[in-house]
N, CA, C and O atoms as a printed pandas DataFrame, in Angstrom:
     atom_number atom_name residue_name chain_id  residue_number  x_coord  y_coord  z_coord
0              1         N          UNK        A               1   14.256  -16.308   13.719
1              2        CA          UNK        A               1   14.252  -15.116   12.929
2              3         C          UNK        A               1   13.438  -14.074   13.616
3              4         O          UNK        A               1   12.372  -14.377   14.151
4              5         N          UNK        A               2   13.912  -12.832   13.621
5              6        CA          UNK        A               2   13.208  -11.731   14.196
6              7         C          UNK        A               2   12.609  -10.940   13.003
7              8         O          UNK        A               2   13.314  -10.164   12.357
8              9         N          UNK        A               3   11.340  -11.138   12.727
9             10        CA          UNK        A               3   10.667  -10.546   11.597
10            11         C          UNK        A               3   10.508   -9.047   11.717
11            12         O          UNK        A               3   10.448   -8.347   10.706
12            13         N          UNK        A               4   10.441   -8.549   12.925
13            14        CA          UNK        A               4   10.246   -7.100   13.193
14            15         C          UNK        A               4   11.228   -6.278   12.427
15            16         O          UNK        A               4   10.830   -5.234   11.911
16            17         N          UNK        A               5   12.481   -6.649   12.302
17            18        CA          UNK        A               5   13.488   -5.857   11.606
18            19         C          UNK        A               5   13.380   -5.957   10.095
19            20         O          UNK        A               5   13.901   -5.095    9.388
20            21         N          UNK        A               6   12.719   -6.981    9.582
21            22        CA          UNK        A               6   12.570   -7.158    8.119
22            23         C          UNK        A               6   11.342   -6.524    7.525
23            24         O          UNK        A               6   11.355   -6.050    6.389
24            25         N          UNK        A               7   10.261   -6.520    8.315
25            26        CA          UNK        A               7    8.971   -6.059    7.810
26            27         C          UNK        A               7    8.984   -4.731    7.063
27            28         O          UNK        A               7    8.390   -4.637    5.989
28            29         N          UNK        A               8    9.633   -3.713    7.589
29            30        CA          UNK        A               8    9.601   -2.425    6.878
30            31         C          UNK        A               8   10.236   -2.449    5.502
31            32         O          UNK        A               8   10.005   -1.554    4.688
32            33         N          UNK        A               9   11.036   -3.472    5.242
33            34        CA          UNK        A               9   11.786   -3.526    3.960
34            35         C          UNK        A               9   11.274   -4.590    3.001
35            36         O          UNK        A               9   11.822   -4.722    1.906
36            37         N          UNK        A              10   10.241   -5.361    3.364
37            38        CA          UNK        A              10    9.808   -6.494    2.536
38            39         C          UNK        A              10    8.303   -6.544    2.374
39            40         O          UNK        A              10    7.570   -6.149    3.280
40            41         N          UNK        A              11    7.843   -7.013    1.263
41            42        CA          UNK        A              11    6.431   -7.251    1.056
42            43         C          UNK        A              11    6.069   -8.707    1.329
43            44         O          UNK        A              11    4.890   -9.040    1.445
44            45         N          UNK        A              12    7.050   -9.558    1.431
45            46        CA          UNK        A              12    6.839  -10.952    1.748
46            47         C          UNK        A              12    8.138  -11.562    2.173
47            48         O          UNK        A              12    9.207  -11.044    1.852
48            49         N          UNK        A              13    8.063  -12.663    2.897
49            50        CA          UNK        A              13    9.212  -13.386    3.370
50            51         C          UNK        A              13    9.039  -14.851    2.982
51            52         O          UNK        A              13    7.990  -15.442    3.241
52            53         N          UNK        A              14   10.056  -15.435    2.366
53            54        CA          UNK        A              14   10.004  -16.809    1.962
54            55         C          UNK        A              14   11.053  -17.531    2.816
55            56         O          UNK        A              14   12.199  -17.088    2.898
56            57         N          UNK        A              15   10.670  -18.619    3.438
57            58        CA          UNK        A              15   11.566  -19.390    4.270
58            59         C          UNK        A              15   11.620  -20.801    3.722
59            60         O          UNK        A              15   10.577  -21.406    3.469
60            61         N          UNK        A              16   12.783  -21.321    3.539
61            62        CA          UNK        A              16   12.965  -22.684    3.019
62            63         C          UNK        A              16   13.282  -23.615    4.199
63            64         O          UNK        A              16   14.309  -23.472    4.863
64            65         N          UNK        A              17   12.396  -24.549    4.437
65            66        CA          UNK        A              17   12.596  -25.542    5.517
66            67         C          UNK        A              17   13.155  -26.834    4.951
67            68         O          UNK        A              17   12.845  -27.909    5.465
68            69         N          UNK        A              18   13.976  -26.762    3.899
69            70        CA          UNK        A              18   14.587  -27.939    3.357
70            71         C          UNK        A              18   13.788  -28.618    2.255
71            72         O          UNK        A              18   14.038  -29.779    1.930
72            73         N          UNK        A              19   12.836  -27.906    1.685
73            74        CA          UNK        A              19   12.085  -28.513    0.554
74            75         C          UNK        A              19   12.837  -28.404   -0.747
75            76         O          UNK        A              19   13.808  -27.653   -0.847
76            77         N          UNK        A              20   12.407  -29.130   -1.724
77            78        CA          UNK        A              20   13.073  -29.066   -3.027
78            79         C          UNK        A              20   12.815  -27.747   -3.696
79            80         O          UNK        A              20   11.754  -27.153   -3.508
80            81         N          UNK        A              21   13.773  -27.269   -4.481
81            82        CA          UNK        A              21   13.654  -25.992   -5.142
82            83         C          UNK        A              21   12.435  -25.948   -6.086
83            84         O          UNK        A              21   11.844  -24.888   -6.292
84            85         N          UNK        A              22   12.069  -27.099   -6.650
85            86        CA          UNK        A              22   10.917  -27.170   -7.525
86            87         C          UNK        A              22    9.636  -26.787   -6.758
87            88         O          UNK        A              22    8.760  -26.115   -7.301
88            89         N          UNK        A              23    9.540  -27.218   -5.505
89            90        CA          UNK        A              23    8.390  -26.893   -4.694
90            91         C          UNK        A              23    8.320  -25.398   -4.463
91            92         O          UNK        A              23    7.242  -24.816   -4.580
92            93         N          UNK        A              24    9.418  -24.765   -4.143
93            94        CA          UNK        A              24    9.429  -23.340   -3.924
94            95         C          UNK        A              24    9.034  -22.573   -5.205
95            96         O          UNK        A              24    8.267  -21.611   -5.150
96            97         N          UNK        A              25    9.565  -23.009   -6.341
97            98        CA          UNK        A              25    9.263  -22.339   -7.603
98            99         C          UNK        A              25    7.771  -22.543   -7.975
99           100         O          UNK        A              25    7.154  -21.659   -8.570
100          101         N          UNK        A              26    7.211  -23.692   -7.626
101          102        CA          UNK        A              26    5.783  -23.938   -7.904
102          103         C          UNK        A              26    4.917  -22.926   -7.109
103          104         O          UNK        A              26    3.945  -22.390   -7.641
104          105         N          UNK        A              27    5.270  -22.680   -5.869
105          106        CA          UNK        A              27    4.514  -21.732   -5.062
106          107         C          UNK        A              27    4.697  -20.305   -5.561
107          108         O          UNK        A              27    3.728  -19.553   -5.665
108          109         N          UNK        A              28    5.930  -19.930   -5.867
109          110        CA          UNK        A              28    6.226  -18.556   -6.309
110          111         C          UNK        A              28    5.581  -18.272   -7.665
111          112         O          UNK        A              28    5.183  -17.136   -7.924
112          113         N          UNK        A              29    5.472  -19.248   -8.508
113          114        CA          UNK        A              29    4.871  -19.046   -9.824
114          115         C          UNK        A              29    3.360  -19.069   -9.823
115          116         O          UNK        A              29    2.724  -18.704  -10.812
116          117         N          UNK        A              30    2.774  -19.505   -8.692
117          118        CA          UNK        A              30    1.307  -19.615   -8.601
118          119         C          UNK        A              30    0.760  -20.904   -9.048
119          120         O          UNK        A              30   -0.458  -21.085   -9.057
120          121         N          UNK        A              31    1.627  -21.847   -9.435
121          122        CA          UNK        A              31    1.210  -23.175   -9.902
122          123         C          UNK        A              31    0.624  -23.964   -8.708
123          124         O          UNK        A              31   -0.263  -24.796   -8.900
124          125         N          UNK        A              32    1.096  -23.715   -7.529
125          126        CA          UNK        A              32    0.648  -24.427   -6.311
126          127         C          UNK        A              32    0.339  -23.415   -5.227
127          128         O          UNK        A              32    1.116  -22.481   -5.027
128          129         N          UNK        A              33   -0.752  -23.567   -4.533
129          130        CA          UNK        A              33   -1.134  -22.721   -3.425
130          131         C          UNK        A              33   -0.626  -23.320   -2.128
131          132         O          UNK        A              33   -0.970  -24.458   -1.811
132          133         N          UNK        A              34    0.203  -22.574   -1.344
133          134        CA          UNK        A              34    0.711  -23.111   -0.098
134          135         C          UNK        A              34   -0.401  -23.390    0.902
135          136         O          UNK        A              34   -1.402  -22.674    0.931
136          137         N          UNK        A              35   -0.239  -24.405    1.705
137          138        CA          UNK        A              35   -1.277  -24.738    2.708
138          139         C          UNK        A              35   -0.670  -25.298    3.997
139          140         O          UNK        A              35   -1.321  -26.085    4.683
140          141         N          UNK        A              36    0.511  -24.926    4.327
141          142        CA          UNK        A              36    1.169  -25.444    5.516
142          143         C          UNK        A              36    1.079  -24.440    6.662
143          144         O          UNK        A              36    0.757  -23.267    6.476
144          145         N          UNK        A              37    1.379  -24.950    7.851
145          146        CA          UNK        A              37    1.272  -24.166    9.076
146          147         C          UNK        A              37    2.666  -24.077    9.698
147          148         O          UNK        A              37    3.495  -24.964    9.494
148          149         N          UNK        A              38    2.926  -23.002   10.462
149          150        CA          UNK        A              38    4.181  -22.843   11.148
150          151         C          UNK        A              38    4.359  -23.951   12.180
151          152         O          UNK        A              38    3.457  -24.186   12.984
152          153         N          UNK        A              39    5.510  -24.644   12.176
153          154        CA          UNK        A              39    5.745  -25.672   13.154
154          155         C          UNK        A              39    6.379  -25.163   14.445
155          156         O          UNK        A              39    6.797  -25.953   15.291
156          157         N          UNK        A              40    6.449  -23.846   14.592
157          158        CA          UNK        A              40    7.062  -23.237   15.787
158          159         C          UNK        A              40    6.547  -21.822   15.915
159          160         O          UNK        A              40    5.823  -21.329   15.050
160          161         N          UNK        A              41    6.931  -21.166   17.017
161          162        CA          UNK        A              41    6.535  -19.748   17.231
162          163         C          UNK        A              41    7.682  -18.835   16.734
163          164         O          UNK        A              41    8.854  -19.203   16.828
164          165         N          UNK        A              42    7.335  -17.649   16.207
165          166        CA          UNK        A              42    8.318  -16.677   15.806
166          167         C          UNK        A              42    8.258  -15.525   16.797
167          168         O          UNK        A              42    7.222  -14.869   16.904
168          169         N          UNK        A              43    9.350  -15.257   17.534
169          170        CA          UNK        A              43    9.322  -14.296   18.603
170          171         C          UNK        A              43    9.062  -12.846   18.191
171          172         O          UNK        A              43    9.372  -12.441   17.071
172          173         N          UNK        A              44    8.493  -12.083   19.106
173          174        CA          UNK        A              44    8.218  -10.699   18.888
174          175         C          UNK        A              44    9.490   -9.889   18.770
175          176         O          UNK        A              44    9.572   -8.960   17.967
176          177         N          UNK        A              45   10.480  -10.239   19.568
177          178        CA          UNK        A              45   11.773   -9.518   19.584
178          179         C          UNK        A              45   12.851  -10.344   20.233
179          180         O          UNK        A              45   12.568  -11.451   20.692
180          181         N          UNK        A              46   14.076   -9.860   20.293
181          182        CA          UNK        A              46   15.180  -10.611   20.859
182          183         C          UNK        A              46   15.006  -10.900   22.326
183          184         O          UNK        A              46   15.484  -11.928   22.806
184          185         N          UNK        A              47   14.329  -10.021   23.067
185          186        CA          UNK        A              47   14.079  -10.272   24.497
186          187         C          UNK        A              47   13.329  -11.622   24.649
187          188         O          UNK        A              47   13.632  -12.396   25.557
188          189         N          UNK        A              48   12.376  -11.892   23.779
189          190        CA          UNK        A              48   11.623  -13.130   23.867
190          191         C          UNK        A              48   12.476  -14.352   23.598
191          192         O          UNK        A              48   12.234  -15.430   24.140
192          193         N          UNK        A              49   13.475  -14.169   22.755
193          194        CA          UNK        A              49   14.413  -15.280   22.416
194          195         C          UNK        A              49   15.296  -15.590   23.600
195          196         O          UNK        A              49   15.581  -16.751   23.893
196          197         N          UNK        A              50   15.726  -14.542   24.279
197          198        CA          UNK        A              50   16.688  -14.701   25.344
198          199         C          UNK        A              50   16.075  -14.956   26.729
199          200         O          UNK        A              50   16.751  -14.826   27.749
200          201         N          UNK        A              51   14.795  -15.318   26.748
201          202        CA          UNK        A              51   14.181  -15.591   28.041
202          203         C          UNK        A              51   14.851  -16.762   28.712
203          204         O          UNK        A              51   15.381  -17.637   28.028
204          205         N          UNK        A              52   14.845  -16.809   30.054
205          206        CA          UNK        A              52   15.572  -17.824   30.778
206          207         C          UNK        A              52   15.035  -19.236   30.548
207          208         O          UNK        A              52   15.806  -20.162   30.298
208          209         N          UNK        A              53   13.745  -19.395   30.630
209          210        CA          UNK        A              53   13.128  -20.700   30.551
210          211         C          UNK        A              53   12.709  -21.017   29.122
211          212         O          UNK        A              53   12.117  -20.177   28.444
212          213         N          UNK        A              54   13.019  -22.245   28.656
213          214        CA          UNK        A              54   12.666  -22.637   27.322
214          215         C          UNK        A              54   11.496  -23.651   27.412
215          216         O          UNK        A              54   11.703  -24.862   27.490
216          217         N          UNK        A              55   10.299  -23.120   27.398
217          218        CA          UNK        A              55    9.073  -23.939   27.562
218          219         C          UNK        A              55    8.276  -23.802   26.233
219          220         O          UNK        A              55    8.105  -22.690   25.733
220          221         N          UNK        A              56    7.791  -24.932   25.664
221          222        CA          UNK        A              56    7.062  -24.828   24.425
222          223         C          UNK        A              56    5.826  -23.938   24.526
223          224         O          UNK        A              56    5.113  -23.960   25.529
224          225         N          UNK        A              57    5.584  -23.162   23.485
225          226        CA          UNK        A              57    4.383  -22.321   23.329
226          227         C          UNK        A              57    4.141  -21.290   24.420
227          228         O          UNK        A              57    2.998  -20.939   24.713
228          229         N          UNK        A              58    5.228  -20.808   25.020
229          230        CA          UNK        A              58    5.082  -19.781   26.080
230          231         C          UNK        A              58    5.540  -18.387   25.619
231          232         O          UNK        A              58    5.650  -17.482   26.447
232          233         N          UNK        A              59    5.805  -18.199   24.347
233          234        CA          UNK        A              59    6.399  -17.016   23.867
234          235         C          UNK        A              59    5.412  -16.008   23.321
235          236         O          UNK        A              59    4.416  -16.385   22.704
236          237         N          UNK        A              60    5.679  -14.710   23.544
237          238        CA          UNK        A              60    4.893  -13.655   22.894
238          239         C          UNK        A              60    5.402  -13.608   21.462
239          240         O          UNK        A              60    6.581  -13.351   21.219
240          241         N          UNK        A              61    4.495  -13.860   20.509
241          242        CA          UNK        A              61    4.864  -13.974   19.111
242          243         C          UNK        A              61    4.739  -12.656   18.380
243          244         O          UNK        A              61    4.007  -11.761   18.800
244          245         N          UNK        A              62    5.467  -12.550   17.276
245          246        CA          UNK        A              62    5.476  -11.365   16.442
246          247         C          UNK        A              62    4.087  -11.092   15.863
247          248         O          UNK        A              62    3.409  -12.024   15.431
248          249         N          UNK        A              63    3.663   -9.858   15.848
249          250        CA          UNK        A              63    2.419   -9.446   15.227
250          251         C          UNK        A              63    2.749   -8.408   14.227
251          252         O          UNK        A              63    3.299   -7.367   14.588
252          253         N          UNK        A              64    2.433   -8.637   12.938
253          254        CA          UNK        A              64    2.807   -7.708   11.884
254          255         C          UNK        A              64    1.784   -6.580   11.761
255          256         O          UNK        A              64    0.776   -6.545   12.468
256          257         N          UNK        A              65    2.073   -5.664   10.844
257          258        CA          UNK        A              65    1.209   -4.491   10.739
258          259         C          UNK        A              65   -0.193   -4.804   10.214
259          260         O          UNK        A              65   -1.070   -3.943   10.277
260          261         N          UNK        A              66   -0.426   -6.007    9.700
261          262        CA          UNK        A              66   -1.783   -6.433    9.301
262          263         C          UNK        A              66   -2.454   -7.280   10.398
263          264         O          UNK        A              66   -3.510   -7.873   10.178
264          265         N          UNK        A              67   -1.833   -7.324   11.562
265          266        CA          UNK        A              67   -2.367   -8.044   12.741
266          267         C          UNK        A              67   -2.274   -9.552   12.601
267          268         O          UNK        A              67   -3.030  -10.264   13.261
268          269         N          UNK        A              68   -1.379  -10.068   11.771
269          270        CA          UNK        A              68   -1.136  -11.487   11.698
270          271         C          UNK        A              68   -0.142  -11.845   12.791
271          272         O          UNK        A              68    0.905  -11.208   12.898
272          273         N          UNK        A              69   -0.444  -12.845   13.601
273          274        CA          UNK        A              69    0.388  -13.280   14.697
274          275         C          UNK        A              69    1.114  -14.567   14.292
275          276         O          UNK        A              69    0.471  -15.564   13.964
276          277         N          UNK        A              70    2.397  -14.548   14.313
277          278        CA          UNK        A              70    3.263  -15.642   13.840
278          279         C          UNK        A              70    3.457  -16.691   14.913
279          280         O          UNK        A              70    4.573  -16.901   15.386
280          281         N          UNK        A              71    2.409  -17.332   15.289
281          282        CA          UNK        A              71    2.378  -18.330   16.327
282          283         C          UNK        A              71    2.396  -19.732   15.772
283          284         O          UNK        A              71    2.179  -19.932   14.576
284          285         N          UNK        A              72    2.661  -20.739   16.653
285          286        CA          UNK        A              72    2.557  -22.140   16.234
286          287         C          UNK        A              72    1.202  -22.363   15.569
287          288         O          UNK        A              72    0.179  -21.914   16.085
288          289         N          UNK        A              73    1.187  -23.033   14.461
289          290        CA          UNK        A              73   -0.010  -23.434   13.662
290          291         C          UNK        A              73   -0.540  -22.289   12.806
291          292         O          UNK        A              73   -1.594  -22.439   12.188
292          293         N          UNK        A              74    0.164  -21.128   12.746
293          294        CA          UNK        A              74   -0.296  -20.046   11.862
294          295         C          UNK        A              74    0.087  -20.343   10.420
295          296         O          UNK        A              74    1.193  -20.806   10.143
296          297         N          UNK        A              75   -0.805  -20.082    9.539
297          298        CA          UNK        A              75   -0.517  -20.289    8.129
298          299         C          UNK        A              75   -1.480  -19.473    7.248
299          300         O          UNK        A              75   -2.620  -19.229    7.643
300          301         N          UNK        A              76   -1.033  -19.060    6.078
301          302        CA          UNK        A              76   -1.854  -18.337    5.127
302          303         C          UNK        A              76   -1.654  -18.901    3.744
303          304         O          UNK        A              76   -0.542  -19.292    3.390
304          305         N          UNK        A              77   -2.735  -18.952    2.934
305          306        CA          UNK        A              77   -2.573  -19.227    1.552
306          307         C          UNK        A              77   -2.533  -17.869    0.867
307          308         O          UNK        A              77   -2.285  -16.866    1.536
308          309         N          UNK        A              78   -2.766  -17.797   -0.436
309          310        CA          UNK        A              78   -2.687  -16.524   -1.122
310          311         C          UNK        A              78   -3.888  -15.601   -0.858
311          312         O          UNK        A              78   -3.863  -14.432   -1.244
312          313         N          UNK        A              79   -4.929  -16.119   -0.207
313          314        CA          UNK        A              79   -6.142  -15.311   -0.020
314          315         C          UNK        A              79   -6.505  -15.066    1.419
315          316         O          UNK        A              79   -7.066  -14.015    1.730
316          317         N          UNK        A              80   -6.205  -16.006    2.332
317          318        CA          UNK        A              80   -6.680  -15.888    3.704
318          319         C          UNK        A              80   -5.901  -16.715    4.634
319          320         O          UNK        A              80   -5.049  -17.496    4.210
320          321         N          UNK        A              81   -6.166  -16.573    5.924
321          322        CA          UNK        A              81   -5.581  -17.411    6.938
322          323         C          UNK        A              81   -6.084  -18.835    6.815
323          324         O          UNK        A              81   -7.259  -19.041    6.511
324          325         N          UNK        A              82   -5.253  -19.801    7.037
325          326        CA          UNK        A              82   -5.648  -21.191    6.984
326          327         C          UNK        A              82   -6.328  -21.575    8.301
327          328         O          UNK        A              82   -5.713  -21.492    9.364
328          329         N          UNK        A              83   -7.586  -21.993    8.235
329          330        CA          UNK        A              83   -8.373  -22.409    9.411
330          331         C          UNK        A              83   -9.027  -23.741    9.072
331          332         O          UNK        A              83  -10.248  -23.803    8.934
332          333         N          UNK        A              84   -8.243  -24.809    8.934
333          334        CA          UNK        A              84   -8.817  -26.073    8.587
334          335         C          UNK        A              84   -8.815  -27.047    9.780
335          336         O          UNK        A              84   -8.589  -26.631   10.916
336          337         N          UNK        A              85   -9.063  -28.315    9.526
337          338        CA          UNK        A              85   -9.107  -29.283   10.608
338          339         C          UNK        A              85   -7.813  -29.467   11.355
339          340         O          UNK        A              85   -7.827  -29.851   12.524
340          341         N          UNK        A              86   -6.673  -29.198   10.701
341          342        CA          UNK        A              86   -5.380  -29.288   11.378
342          343         C          UNK        A              86   -5.278  -28.249   12.516
343          344         O          UNK        A              86   -4.798  -28.565   13.604
344          345         N          UNK        A              87   -5.728  -27.025   12.258
345          346        CA          UNK        A              87   -5.668  -25.967   13.242
346          347         C          UNK        A              87   -6.571  -26.339   14.397
347          348         O          UNK        A              87   -6.168  -26.191   15.551
348          349         N          UNK        A              88   -7.757  -26.807   14.140
349          350        CA          UNK        A              88   -8.701  -27.160   15.170
350          351         C          UNK        A              88   -8.100  -28.304   16.047
351          352         O          UNK        A              88   -8.250  -28.305   17.269
352          353         N          UNK        A              89   -7.434  -29.251   15.400
353          354        CA          UNK        A              89   -6.826  -30.366   16.093
354          355         C          UNK        A              89   -5.689  -29.909   17.014
355          356         O          UNK        A              89   -5.529  -30.430   18.118
356          357         N          UNK        A              90   -4.918  -28.950   16.558
357          358        CA          UNK        A              90   -3.752  -28.533   17.303
358          359         C          UNK        A              90   -4.062  -27.568   18.458
359          360         O          UNK        A              90   -3.205  -27.336   19.310
360          361         N          UNK        A              91   -5.261  -27.012   18.492
361          362        CA          UNK        A              91   -5.639  -26.071   19.553
362          363         C          UNK        A              91   -6.021  -26.766   20.810
363          364         O          UNK        A              91   -6.365  -26.114   21.796
């Protein structure tokens, strides 16, 4: 997904990675606070997608207007960026 084209028109983006609809509704209603991390990188633009070589973690990732970089292991809850032991382990 190229987020760059969506950002001017959205206040948030919800992506379903195959979870149950009840889980999505729990997050949207505020019953549950999300705490997961991106399992992949989100490219800055189509040029980055169409690069010749497909090597893990070599992509320039999208940076939104709030300076959030959509890189592998990026995640936010409703208040802040997630910086727990999982992120430290993956770095």
